[in-house]
C-alpha positions as CSV (number, residue, x, y, z in Angstrom):
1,X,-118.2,-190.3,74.4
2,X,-118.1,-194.3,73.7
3,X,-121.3,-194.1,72.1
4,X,-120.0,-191.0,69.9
5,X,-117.3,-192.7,68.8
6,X,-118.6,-196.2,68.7
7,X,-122.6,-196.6,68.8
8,X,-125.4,-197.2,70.8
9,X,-124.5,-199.6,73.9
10,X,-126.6,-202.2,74.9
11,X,-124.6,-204.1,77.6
12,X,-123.0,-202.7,80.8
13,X,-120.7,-204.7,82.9
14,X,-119.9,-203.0,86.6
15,X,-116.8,-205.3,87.2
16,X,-114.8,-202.7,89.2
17,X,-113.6,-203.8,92.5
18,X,-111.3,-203.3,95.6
19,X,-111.3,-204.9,98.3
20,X,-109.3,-203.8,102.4
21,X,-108.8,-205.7,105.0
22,X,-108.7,-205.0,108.7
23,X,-110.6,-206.1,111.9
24,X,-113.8,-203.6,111.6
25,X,-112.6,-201.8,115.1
26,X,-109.1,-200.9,112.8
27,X,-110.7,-200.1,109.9
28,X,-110.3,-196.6,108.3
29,X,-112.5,-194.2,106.9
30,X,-110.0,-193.5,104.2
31,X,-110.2,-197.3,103.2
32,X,-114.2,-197.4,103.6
33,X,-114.3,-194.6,101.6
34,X,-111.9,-195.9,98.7
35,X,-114.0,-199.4,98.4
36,X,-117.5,-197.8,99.0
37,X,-116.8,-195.1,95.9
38,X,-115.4,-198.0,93.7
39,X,-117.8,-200.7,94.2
40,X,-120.7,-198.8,95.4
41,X,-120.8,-195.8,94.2
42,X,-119.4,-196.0,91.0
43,X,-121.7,-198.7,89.6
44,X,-124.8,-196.9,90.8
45,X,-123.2,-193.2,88.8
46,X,-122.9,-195.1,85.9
47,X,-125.9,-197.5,85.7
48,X,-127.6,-194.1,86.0
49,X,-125.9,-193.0,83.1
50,X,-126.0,-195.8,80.9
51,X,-130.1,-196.1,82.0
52,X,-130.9,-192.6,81.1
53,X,-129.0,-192.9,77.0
54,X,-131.5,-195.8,77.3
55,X,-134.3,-194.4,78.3
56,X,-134.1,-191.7,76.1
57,X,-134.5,-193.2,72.9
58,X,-137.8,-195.3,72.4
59,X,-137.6,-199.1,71.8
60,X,-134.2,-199.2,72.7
61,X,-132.9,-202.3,75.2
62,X,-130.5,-202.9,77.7
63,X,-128.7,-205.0,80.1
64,X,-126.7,-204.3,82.9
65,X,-125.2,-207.2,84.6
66,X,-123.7,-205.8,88.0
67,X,-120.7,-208.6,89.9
68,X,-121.7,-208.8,93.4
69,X,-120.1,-211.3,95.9
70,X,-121.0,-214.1,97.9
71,X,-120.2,-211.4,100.9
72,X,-123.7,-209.9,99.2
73,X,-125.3,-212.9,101.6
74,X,-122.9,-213.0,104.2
75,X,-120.8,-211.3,106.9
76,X,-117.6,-211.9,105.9
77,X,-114.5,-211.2,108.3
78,X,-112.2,-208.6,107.8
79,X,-114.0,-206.6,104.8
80,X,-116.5,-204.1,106.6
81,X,-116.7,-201.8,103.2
82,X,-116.3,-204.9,100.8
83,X,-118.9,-207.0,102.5
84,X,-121.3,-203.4,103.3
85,X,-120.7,-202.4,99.4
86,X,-121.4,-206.0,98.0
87,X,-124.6,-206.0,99.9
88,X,-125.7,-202.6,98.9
89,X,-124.8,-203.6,95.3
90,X,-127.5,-206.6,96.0
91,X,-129.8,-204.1,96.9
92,X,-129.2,-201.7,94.2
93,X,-129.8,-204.7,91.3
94,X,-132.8,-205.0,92.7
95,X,-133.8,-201.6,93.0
96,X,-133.0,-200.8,89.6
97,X,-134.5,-203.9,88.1
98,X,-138.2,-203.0,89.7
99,X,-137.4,-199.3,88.2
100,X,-136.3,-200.2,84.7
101,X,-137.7,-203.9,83.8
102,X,-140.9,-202.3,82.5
103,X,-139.2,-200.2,80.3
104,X,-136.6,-202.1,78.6
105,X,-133.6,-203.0,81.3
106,X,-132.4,-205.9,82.4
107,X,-130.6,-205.6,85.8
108,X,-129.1,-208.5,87.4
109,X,-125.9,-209.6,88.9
110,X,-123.4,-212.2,89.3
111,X,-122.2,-213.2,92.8
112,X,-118.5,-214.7,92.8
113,X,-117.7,-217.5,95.2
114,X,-113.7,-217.1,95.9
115,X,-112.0,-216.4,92.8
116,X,-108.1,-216.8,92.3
117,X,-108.0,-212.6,91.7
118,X,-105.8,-210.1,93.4
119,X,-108.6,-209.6,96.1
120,X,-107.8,-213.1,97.3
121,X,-104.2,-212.9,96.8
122,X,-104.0,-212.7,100.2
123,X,-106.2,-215.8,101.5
124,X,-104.3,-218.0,99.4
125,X,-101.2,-217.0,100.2
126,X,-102.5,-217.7,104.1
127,X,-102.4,-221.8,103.6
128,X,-104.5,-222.2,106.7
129,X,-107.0,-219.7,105.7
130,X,-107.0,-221.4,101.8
131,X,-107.2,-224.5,103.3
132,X,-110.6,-223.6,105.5
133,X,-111.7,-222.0,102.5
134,X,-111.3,-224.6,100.0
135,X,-112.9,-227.0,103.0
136,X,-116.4,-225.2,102.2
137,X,-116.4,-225.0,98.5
138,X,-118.2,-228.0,97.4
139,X,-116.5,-227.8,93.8
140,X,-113.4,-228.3,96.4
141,X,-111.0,-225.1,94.6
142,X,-110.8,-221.8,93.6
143,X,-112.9,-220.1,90.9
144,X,-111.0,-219.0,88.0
145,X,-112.1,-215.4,86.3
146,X,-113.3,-217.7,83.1
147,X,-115.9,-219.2,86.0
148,X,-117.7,-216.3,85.5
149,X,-118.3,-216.1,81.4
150,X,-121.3,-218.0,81.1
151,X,-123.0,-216.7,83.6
152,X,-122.1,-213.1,82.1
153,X,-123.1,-214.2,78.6
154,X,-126.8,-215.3,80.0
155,X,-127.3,-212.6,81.9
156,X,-126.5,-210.3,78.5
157,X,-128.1,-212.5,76.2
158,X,-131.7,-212.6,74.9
159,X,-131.8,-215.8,77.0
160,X,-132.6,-213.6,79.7
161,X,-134.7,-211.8,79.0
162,X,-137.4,-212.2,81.7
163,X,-135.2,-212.4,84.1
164,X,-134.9,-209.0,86.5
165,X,-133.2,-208.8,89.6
166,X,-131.6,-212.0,90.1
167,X,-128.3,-212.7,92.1
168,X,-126.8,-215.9,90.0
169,X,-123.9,-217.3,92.6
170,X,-121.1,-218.7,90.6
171,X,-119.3,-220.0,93.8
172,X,-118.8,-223.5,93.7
173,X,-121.1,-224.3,95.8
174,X,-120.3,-222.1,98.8
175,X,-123.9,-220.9,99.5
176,X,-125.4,-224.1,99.8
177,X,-123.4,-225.4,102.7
């Protein structure tokens, strides 16, 4: 329908995101099931879609810049389905990439460090768990959702063109403590 009513899209964004929390033994299914379909399943239902309108027309190009987590290389507490979905959303950019590079698509992702979002509303409203937090991130505070623009604009521009299946942290620093 979008491309009926406006044109042929070239970039796709899979920001959509919800996150639970509970200690893994408390976790639901209705809550694992609520996070998996948004973060996991959703972006894989409509990179599919967006790669086939692709595919099907010759010499067309696309990008699809996915936004993982830094939970995509780590355990995380408290997020069984945020932490499982992130890292299948890793494993899907990859996937997708060694499918689709050959034939026109870029897919990559961003991974987030702690951004001030309503998934962290929570942490930083905890000031002992903000303040161990903000203890690890070299940059020493929060991401802002601005943090993440550049990285999204390389990843969609002709800049980056050669690159496939990359997972660009934009976390302050986080994963190289």
């Amino acid at each position: 329908r979008v491309e009926r009513d406006v044109g042929p899209i070239d970039i796709l964004v899979n920001n959509a995101g919800i996150i639970r929390r509970a200690d893994a033994v408390d976790f639901t299914e209705v809550d694992w099931d609520d996070v998996i379909d948004v973060n996991l399943k959703t972006l894989f239902f409509l990179s599919q879609g967006f790669a086939r309108r692709v595919l099907a027309d010759p010499g067309r190009r696309g990008k699809i810049v996915n936004i993982a987590s830094v939970l995509s290389f780590q355990g995380g507490i408290r997020v069984s389905s945020y932490t499982a979905a992130k890292s299948g959303l890793a494993g899907l950019t990859r996937l997708m990439a060694n499918e689709w590079a050959a034939k026109g698509i870029n897919v990559n992702a961003i991974a987030p460090g702690y951004v001030e979002t309503n998934n962290t509303e929570a942490l930083r409203a905890d000031p002992e768990r903000s303040a161990e937090l903000l203890k690890r991130i070299p940059a020493g505070r929060w991401a802002k959702p601005d943090d993440m623009v550049g990285a999204a604009i390389f990843l969609a521009a002709s800049a980056s063109d050669y690159v496939h299946g990359t997972i660009l942290p934009v976390d302050g620093g986080w994963l190289a403590r």
